[in-house]
PDB file of C-alpha atoms in Angstrom:
ATOM      1  CA  ASN A1457      52.840  19.285  27.550  1.00 77.00           C
ATOM      2  CA  ALA A1458      50.171  16.743  28.534  1.00 84.00           C
ATOM      3  CA  GLY A1459      47.151  18.881  27.507  1.00 94.00           C
ATOM      4  CA  VAL A1460      43.998  17.769  29.329  1.00 97.00           C
ATOM      5  CA  THR A1461      44.179  14.688  31.532  1.00 97.00           C
ATOM      6  CA  GLN A1462      41.434  12.872  33.423  1.00 98.00           C
ATOM      7  CA  THR A1463      41.549  10.532  36.390  1.00 97.00           C
ATOM      8  CA  PRO A1464      40.400   7.767  36.569  1.00 97.00           C
ATOM      9  CA  LYS A1465      39.918   6.305  33.082  1.00 97.00           C
ATOM     10  CA  PHE A1466      37.409   3.674  34.210  1.00 97.00           C
ATOM     11  CA  ARG A1467      35.299   3.232  37.321  1.00 96.00           C
ATOM     12  CA  VAL A1468      32.485   0.993  38.490  1.00 97.00           C
ATOM     13  CA  LEU A1469      30.295   2.207  41.347  1.00 97.00           C
ATOM     14  CA  LYS A1470      27.372   0.797  43.242  1.00 97.00           C
ATOM     15  CA  THR A1471      24.196   2.857  43.557  1.00 98.00           C
ATOM     16  CA  GLY A1472      24.552   5.363  46.373  1.00 97.00           C
ATOM     17  CA  GLN A1473      28.350   5.472  46.374  1.00 97.00           C
ATOM     18  CA  SER A1474      30.210   8.718  45.873  1.00 96.00           C
ATOM     19  CA  MET A1475      33.244   9.578  43.808  1.00 96.00           C
ATOM     20  CA  THR A1476      35.225  12.471  42.393  1.00 97.00           C
ATOM     21  CA  LEU A1477      36.531  12.771  38.852  1.00 98.00           C
ATOM     22  CA  LEU A1478      39.641  14.880  38.420  1.00 98.00           C
ATOM     23  CA  CYS A1479      40.468  16.970  35.362  1.00 98.00           C
ATOM     24  CA  ALA A1480      43.807  18.720  34.982  1.00 98.00           C
ATOM     25  CA  GLN A1481      45.128  20.955  32.201  1.00 97.00           C
ATOM     26  CA  ASP A1482      48.583  22.428  31.719  1.00 96.00           C
ATOM     27  CA  MET A1483      47.706  25.005  29.046  1.00 94.00           C
ATOM     28  CA  ASN A1484      46.873  27.825  31.469  1.00 93.00           C
ATOM     29  CA  HIS A1485      43.294  27.901  30.154  1.00 93.00           C
ATOM     30  CA  GLU A1486      40.742  30.024  31.957  1.00 92.00           C
ATOM     31  CA  TYR A1487      37.681  27.982  31.050  1.00 93.00           C
ATOM     32  CA  MET A1488      36.985  24.371  31.922  1.00 96.00           C
ATOM     33  CA  TYR A1489      33.979  22.132  31.273  1.00 96.00           C
ATOM     34  CA  TRP A1490      32.476  18.807  32.232  1.00 98.00           C
ATOM     35  CA  TYR A1491      30.342  16.930  29.683  1.00 98.00           C
ATOM     36  CA  ARG A1492      28.636  13.591  29.639  1.00 98.00           C
ATOM     37  CA  GLN A1493      28.172  11.593  26.464  1.00 97.00           C
ATOM     38  CA  ASP A1494      25.476   8.983  26.093  1.00 95.00           C
ATOM     39  CA  PRO A1495      24.514   6.973  22.981  1.00 89.00           C
ATOM     40  CA  GLY A1496      22.174   8.988  20.789  1.00 84.00           C
ATOM     41  CA  MET A1497      22.396  12.057  23.029  1.00 85.00           C
ATOM     42  CA  GLY A1498      25.620  13.707  22.000  1.00 89.00           C
ATOM     43  CA  LEU A1499      27.750  15.763  24.363  1.00 95.00           C
ATOM     44  CA  ARG A1500      25.787  17.500  27.089  1.00 96.00           C
ATOM     45  CA  LEU A1501      27.267  20.144  29.360  1.00 95.00           C
ATOM     46  CA  ILE A1502      27.059  19.376  33.090  1.00 97.00           C
ATOM     47  CA  HIS A1503      28.926  22.272  34.705  1.00 97.00           C
ATOM     48  CA  TYR A1504      31.580  24.712  33.653  1.00 95.00           C
ATOM     49  CA  SER A1505      33.976  27.255  35.112  1.00 95.00           C
ATOM     50  CA  VAL A1506      35.165  30.580  33.714  1.00 91.00           C
ATOM     51  CA  GLY A1507      37.944  30.962  36.235  1.00 91.00           C
ATOM     52  CA  GLU A1508      39.446  29.840  39.510  1.00 94.00           C
ATOM     53  CA  GLY A1509      36.839  29.837  42.253  1.00 93.00           C
ATOM     54  CA  THR A1510      33.840  30.182  39.905  1.00 93.00           C
ATOM     55  CA  THR A1511      31.445  27.548  38.582  1.00 95.00           C
ATOM     56  CA  ALA A1512      28.165  27.550  36.689  1.00 93.00           C
ATOM     57  CA  LYS A1513      25.466  25.051  35.770  1.00 94.00           C
ATOM     58  CA  GLY A1514      25.153  23.621  32.305  1.00 92.00           C
ATOM     59  CA  GLU A1515      22.353  21.715  30.631  1.00 91.00           C
ATOM     60  CA  VAL A1516      22.278  18.657  32.933  1.00 96.00           C
ATOM     61  CA  PRO A1517      23.665  19.655  36.386  1.00 97.00           C
ATOM     62  CA  ASP A1518      21.395  17.628  38.699  1.00 97.00           C
ATOM     63  CA  GLY A1519      23.208  15.015  40.778  1.00 96.00           C
ATOM     64  CA  TYR A1520      26.631  16.560  40.228  1.00 98.00           C
ATOM     65  CA  ASN A1521      28.773  19.123  42.004  1.00 97.00           C
ATOM     66  CA  VAL A1522      32.002  20.770  40.900  1.00 98.00           C
ATOM     67  CA  SER A1523      34.878  22.754  42.328  1.00 97.00           C
ATOM     68  CA  ARG A1524      37.672  24.840  40.796  1.00 97.00           C
ATOM     69  CA  LEU A1525      40.069  25.598  43.639  1.00 95.00           C
ATOM     70  CA  LYS A1526      43.090  25.827  41.340  1.00 96.00           C
ATOM     71  CA  LYS A1527      43.164  27.191  37.804  1.00 96.00           C
ATOM     72  CA  GLN A1528      44.553  23.962  36.376  1.00 97.00           C
ATOM     73  CA  ASN A1529      42.110  21.572  38.069  1.00 98.00           C
ATOM     74  CA  PHE A1530      38.357  21.024  37.758  1.00 98.00           C
ATOM     75  CA  LEU A1531      36.706  18.370  39.910  1.00 98.00           C
ATOM     76  CA  LEU A1532      33.368  16.680  39.254  1.00 98.00           C
ATOM     77  CA  GLY A1533      31.659  15.010  42.192  1.00 98.00           C
ATOM     78  CA  LEU A1534      28.852  12.494  42.388  1.00 96.00           C
ATOM     79  CA  GLU A1535      27.519  12.454  45.950  1.00 92.00           C
ATOM     80  CA  SER A1536      25.123   9.512  45.562  1.00 96.00           C
ATOM     81  CA  ALA A1537      25.572   7.721  42.274  1.00 96.00           C
ATOM     82  CA  ALA A1538      22.560   6.467  40.317  1.00 97.00           C
ATOM     83  CA  PRO A1539      22.398   4.066  37.346  1.00 97.00           C
ATOM     84  CA  SER A1540      21.256   7.009  35.183  1.00 97.00           C
ATOM     85  CA  GLN A1541      24.730   8.483  35.690  1.00 98.00           C
ATOM     86  CA  THR A1542      26.340   5.628  33.792  1.00 98.00           C
ATOM     87  CA  SER A1543      28.060   7.469  30.996  1.00 98.00           C
ATOM     88  CA  VAL A1544      31.331   8.618  29.493  1.00 98.00           C
ATOM     89  CA  TYR A1545      32.495  11.860  31.075  1.00 98.00           C
ATOM     90  CA  PHE A1546      34.700  14.288  29.180  1.00 98.00           C
ATOM     91  CA  CYS A1547      36.510  17.282  30.538  1.00 98.00           C
ATOM     92  CA  ALA A1548      37.514  20.139  28.245  1.00 97.00           C
ATOM     93  CA  SER A1549      39.308  23.445  28.508  1.00 95.00           C
ATOM     94  CA  THR A1550      39.748  26.551  26.420  1.00 92.00           C
ATOM     95  CA  SER A1551      41.186  30.009  26.354  1.00 87.00           C
ATOM     96  CA  LEU A1552      39.500  32.876  24.540  1.00 72.00           C
ATOM     97  CA  ALA A1553      42.872  34.411  23.733  1.00 70.00           C
ATOM     98  CA  GLY A1554      42.513  33.412  20.083  1.00 63.00           C
ATOM     99  CA  GLY A1555      39.119  35.090  19.791  1.00 65.00           C
ATOM    100  CA  TYR A1556      37.133  31.887  19.681  1.00 69.00           C
ATOM    101  CA  ASN A1557      36.662  29.056  22.091  1.00 73.00           C
ATOM    102  CA  GLU A1558      38.107  25.907  20.526  1.00 86.00           C
ATOM    103  CA  GLN A1559      37.806  23.363  23.293  1.00 92.00           C
ATOM    104  CA  PHE A1560      40.481  20.769  24.017  1.00 95.00           C
ATOM    105  CA  PHE A1561      39.165  17.499  25.406  1.00 97.00           C
ATOM    106  CA  GLY A1562      40.566  14.984  27.838  1.00 98.00           C
ATOM    107  CA  PRO A1563      40.509  11.229  27.054  1.00 97.00           C
ATOM    108  CA  GLY A1564      37.325  10.582  29.026  1.00 97.00           C
ATOM    109  CA  THR A1565      36.243   8.594  32.077  1.00 98.00           C
ATOM    110  CA  ARG A1566      33.983   5.608  31.567  1.00 97.00           C
ATOM    111  CA  LEU A1567      31.704   5.298  34.587  1.00 98.00           C
ATOM    112  CA  THR A1568      29.315   2.438  35.253  1.00 97.00           C
ATOM    113  CA  VAL A1569      26.847   2.624  38.137  1.00 97.00           C
ATOM    114  CA  LEU A1570      25.336  -0.709  39.123  1.00 97.00           C
TER     115      LEU A1570
ATOM    116  CA  GLY B  35      17.206  27.749  23.317  1.00 64.00           C
ATOM    117  CA  GLN B  36      19.400  25.778  20.990  1.00 75.00           C
ATOM    118  CA  ASN B  37      18.404  23.153  18.409  1.00 89.00           C
ATOM    119  CA  ILE B  38      21.044  21.511  16.266  1.00 95.00           C
ATOM    120  CA  ASP B  39      20.231  18.800  13.711  1.00 96.00           C
ATOM    121  CA  GLN B  40      22.559  16.465  11.860  1.00 97.00           C
ATOM    122  CA  PRO B  41      21.987  13.078  10.244  1.00 97.00           C
ATOM    123  CA  THR B  42      22.526  10.141  12.570  1.00 96.00           C
ATOM    124  CA  GLU B  43      24.519   7.962  10.186  1.00 97.00           C
ATOM    125  CA  MET B  44      26.105   8.123   6.755  1.00 98.00           C
ATOM    126  CA  THR B  45      28.039   5.628   4.679  1.00 97.00           C
ATOM    127  CA  ALA B  46      30.510   6.249   1.901  1.00 97.00           C
ATOM    128  CA  THR B  47      33.189   4.499  -0.102  1.00 97.00           C
ATOM    129  CA  GLU B  48      36.929   4.946   0.177  1.00 98.00           C
ATOM    130  CA  GLY B  49      38.130   7.635  -2.247  1.00 97.00           C
ATOM    131  CA  ALA B  50      34.714   9.272  -2.531  1.00 98.00           C
ATOM    132  CA  ILE B  51      33.444  12.661  -1.326  1.00 98.00           C
ATOM    133  CA  VAL B  52      30.872  13.008   1.441  1.00 98.00           C
ATOM    134  CA  GLN B  53      28.978  16.020   2.759  1.00 98.00           C
ATOM    135  CA  ILE B  54      27.672  16.086   6.331  1.00 98.00           C
ATOM    136  CA  ASN B  55      25.000  18.704   6.941  1.00 98.00           C
ATOM    137  CA  CYS B  56      24.166  20.589  10.109  1.00 98.00           C
ATOM    138  CA  THR B  57      21.240  22.939  10.653  1.00 97.00           C
ATOM    139  CA  TYR B  58      20.798  25.038  13.740  1.00 95.00           C
ATOM    140  CA  GLN B  59      18.226  27.242  15.414  1.00 92.00           C
ATOM    141  CA  THR B  60      19.758  29.159  18.291  1.00 83.00           C
ATOM    142  CA  SER B  61      18.905  32.182  20.391  1.00 79.00           C
ATOM    143  CA  GLY B  62      22.362  33.588  19.733  1.00 80.00           C
ATOM    144  CA  PHE B  63      25.111  32.706  17.275  1.00 85.00           C
ATOM    145  CA  ASN B  64      28.781  33.576  17.114  1.00 84.00           C
ATOM    146  CA  GLY B  65      30.315  30.705  15.203  1.00 90.00           C
ATOM    147  CA  LEU B  66      30.153  27.009  14.369  1.00 94.00           C
ATOM    148  CA  PHE B  67      32.645  24.256  15.090  1.00 95.00           C
ATOM    149  CA  TRP B  68      33.156  20.795  13.645  1.00 97.00           C
ATOM    150  CA  TYR B  69      34.813  18.104  15.735  1.00 97.00           C
ATOM    151  CA  GLN B  70      35.846  14.553  14.840  1.00 98.00           C
ATOM    152  CA  GLN B  71      35.504  11.734  17.344  1.00 97.00           C
ATOM    153  CA  HIS B  72      36.824   8.223  16.764  1.00 97.00           C
ATOM    154  CA  ALA B  73      35.180   5.418  18.706  1.00 94.00           C
ATOM    155  CA  GLY B  74      36.382   5.337  22.293  1.00 93.00           C
ATOM    156  CA  GLU B  75      38.357   8.551  21.957  1.00 96.00           C
ATOM    157  CA  ALA B  76      37.964  12.235  22.736  1.00 96.00           C
ATOM    158  CA  PRO B  77      36.604  14.767  20.229  1.00 97.00           C
ATOM    159  CA  THR B  78      39.264  16.674  18.297  1.00 96.00           C
ATOM    160  CA  PHE B  79      38.868  20.044  16.596  1.00 94.00           C
ATOM    161  CA  LEU B  80      38.455  20.124  12.806  1.00 95.00           C
ATOM    162  CA  SER B  81      37.233  23.579  11.837  1.00 94.00           C
ATOM    163  CA  TYR B  82      35.604  26.826  12.885  1.00 92.00           C
ATOM    164  CA  ASN B  83      33.386  29.113  10.789  1.00 94.00           C
ATOM    165  CA  VAL B  84      32.248  32.533  11.886  1.00 90.00           C
ATOM    166  CA  LEU B  85      31.714  34.215   8.506  1.00 92.00           C
ATOM    167  CA  ASP B  86      29.633  32.961   5.588  1.00 95.00           C
ATOM    168  CA  GLY B  87      31.526  30.905   3.076  1.00 96.00           C
ATOM    169  CA  LEU B  88      33.869  28.006   2.688  1.00 96.00           C
ATOM    170  CA  GLU B  89      36.921  27.267   4.820  1.00 93.00           C
ATOM    171  CA  GLU B  90      39.289  24.710   3.315  1.00 94.00           C
ATOM    172  CA  LYS B  91      41.824  22.709   5.273  1.00 90.00           C
ATOM    173  CA  GLY B  92      43.428  19.902   3.321  1.00 94.00           C
ATOM    174  CA  ARG B  93      40.914  17.164   2.541  1.00 96.00           C
ATOM    175  CA  PHE B  94      38.337  18.771   4.835  1.00 97.00           C
ATOM    176  CA  SER B  95      36.261  21.869   4.108  1.00 97.00           C
ATOM    177  CA  SER B  96      33.501  23.515   6.103  1.00 97.00           C
ATOM    178  CA  PHE B  97      30.800  25.861   4.873  1.00 98.00           C
ATOM    179  CA  LEU B  98      28.552  28.256   6.756  1.00 97.00           C
ATOM    180  CA  SER B  99      25.425  30.226   5.840  1.00 97.00           C
ATOM    181  CA  ARG B 100      24.390  32.355   8.813  1.00 94.00           C
ATOM    182  CA  SER B 101      21.177  33.550   7.153  1.00 93.00           C
ATOM    183  CA  LYS B 102      20.029  29.964   6.541  1.00 95.00           C
ATOM    184  CA  GLY B 103      21.277  28.518   9.830  1.00 95.00           C
ATOM    185  CA  TYR B 104      23.164  25.888   7.853  1.00 96.00           C
ATOM    186  CA  SER B 105      26.621  24.389   7.716  1.00 98.00           C
ATOM    187  CA  TYR B 106      28.231  21.406   6.088  1.00 98.00           C
ATOM    188  CA  LEU B 107      31.486  19.511   6.431  1.00 98.00           C
ATOM    189  CA  LEU B 108      32.920  18.205   3.174  1.00 98.00           C
ATOM    190  CA  LEU B 109      35.370  15.325   3.256  1.00 98.00           C
ATOM    191  CA  LYS B 110      37.260  14.540   0.050  1.00 97.00           C
ATOM    192  CA  GLU B 111      39.321  11.494  -0.965  1.00 97.00           C
ATOM    193  CA  LEU B 112      37.842   9.498   1.871  1.00 98.00           C
ATOM    194  CA  GLN B 113      40.105   7.140   3.758  1.00 98.00           C
ATOM    195  CA  MET B 114      39.228   4.272   6.066  1.00 97.00           C
ATOM    196  CA  LYS B 115      40.569   6.289   8.994  1.00 97.00           C
ATOM    197  CA  ASP B 116      37.854   8.902   8.368  1.00 98.00           C
ATOM    198  CA  SER B 117      35.318   6.470   9.848  1.00 98.00           C
ATOM    199  CA  ALA B 118      34.283   8.400  12.946  1.00 97.00           C
ATOM    200  CA  SER B 119      31.548  10.524  14.450  1.00 97.00           C
ATOM    201  CA  TYR B 120      31.426  14.166  13.314  1.00 98.00           C
ATOM    202  CA  LEU B 121      30.037  16.666  15.781  1.00 97.00           C
ATOM    203  CA  CYS B 122      28.597  20.044  14.887  1.00 96.00           C
ATOM    204  CA  ALA B 123      28.708  22.617  17.710  1.00 95.00           C
ATOM    205  CA  VAL B 124      27.414  26.155  17.962  1.00 92.00           C
ATOM    206  CA  SER B 125      29.039  28.963  19.912  1.00 86.00           C
ATOM    207  CA  PRO B 126      26.568  31.526  21.165  1.00 77.00           C
ATOM    208  CA  VAL B 127      26.973  35.271  21.305  1.00 69.00           C
ATOM    209  CA  SER B 128      30.551  36.476  21.584  1.00 58.00           C
ATOM    210  CA  GLY B 129      31.770  36.724  25.129  1.00 55.00           C
ATOM    211  CA  TYR B 130      30.098  33.533  26.245  1.00 59.00           C
ATOM    212  CA  SER B 131      32.217  30.457  26.712  1.00 73.00           C
ATOM    213  CA  THR B 132      29.976  27.440  26.188  1.00 87.00           C
ATOM    214  CA  LEU B 133      29.285  25.286  23.142  1.00 90.00           C
ATOM    215  CA  THR B 134      26.096  23.429  22.286  1.00 91.00           C
ATOM    216  CA  PHE B 135      26.731  20.182  20.437  1.00 94.00           C
ATOM    217  CA  GLY B 136      24.580  18.312  17.979  1.00 95.00           C
ATOM    218  CA  LYS B 137      24.142  14.579  18.490  1.00 96.00           C
ATOM    219  CA  GLY B 138      26.798  13.764  15.913  1.00 97.00           C
ATOM    220  CA  THR B 139      26.880  11.972  12.573  1.00 97.00           C
ATOM    221  CA  MET B 140      28.477   8.538  12.470  1.00 97.00           C
ATOM    222  CA  LEU B 141      30.340   8.131   9.163  1.00 98.00           C
ATOM    223  CA  LEU B 142      31.295   4.654   8.019  1.00 98.00           C
ATOM    224  CA  VAL B 143      33.801   4.436   5.176  1.00 98.00           C
ATOM    225  CA  SER B 144      33.896   1.098   3.387  1.00 97.00           C
ATOM    226  CA  PRO B 145      36.539  -0.266   0.993  1.00 95.00           C
TER     227      PRO B 145
END
């Protein structure tokens, strides 16, 4: 049981390049989330999904797109990377089966945009 | 909207007790989470409070007052490995699935 995994762990992009971050979970969770974490800013929600084929915007969605084609995967795309998108990106998942939404986090992706 | 406040940094000595406070003003409230995050790692779940009162789990306890919009995390018998960032997060009205996180409190435990 791997939990939540993220690919890649590190990436350096040039301004204007595109990339996709992959999140996978093997816990059969319905809900998945993408956050970014910047010094002094805490965790901020980018986009989330409440089920396969559905996505919704979070607090800071601009410049990002997401897709949830399979229940276990949640992809985060940057179409034209900007230096302001330099950050650590965390994926998380949860199930409301227990009555509350404890989120399980992946190890993070450290992205630098030059 | 959501507003969550916690101290930026705290320091304490090994073996001591430390209390990390969190105040919140939110448009809806269902419960409050505490997460621990070591440098360079992912956040991990510590506790969840939905009712007023104290929840104890080993060396860690968490308290909630819904009427005051206030919570604290109490860490006893501090160890060096407790040096980490502690994140307070609020869950809105039941049925929603998102969390709003505070900016975190960096705790440094010294010998």
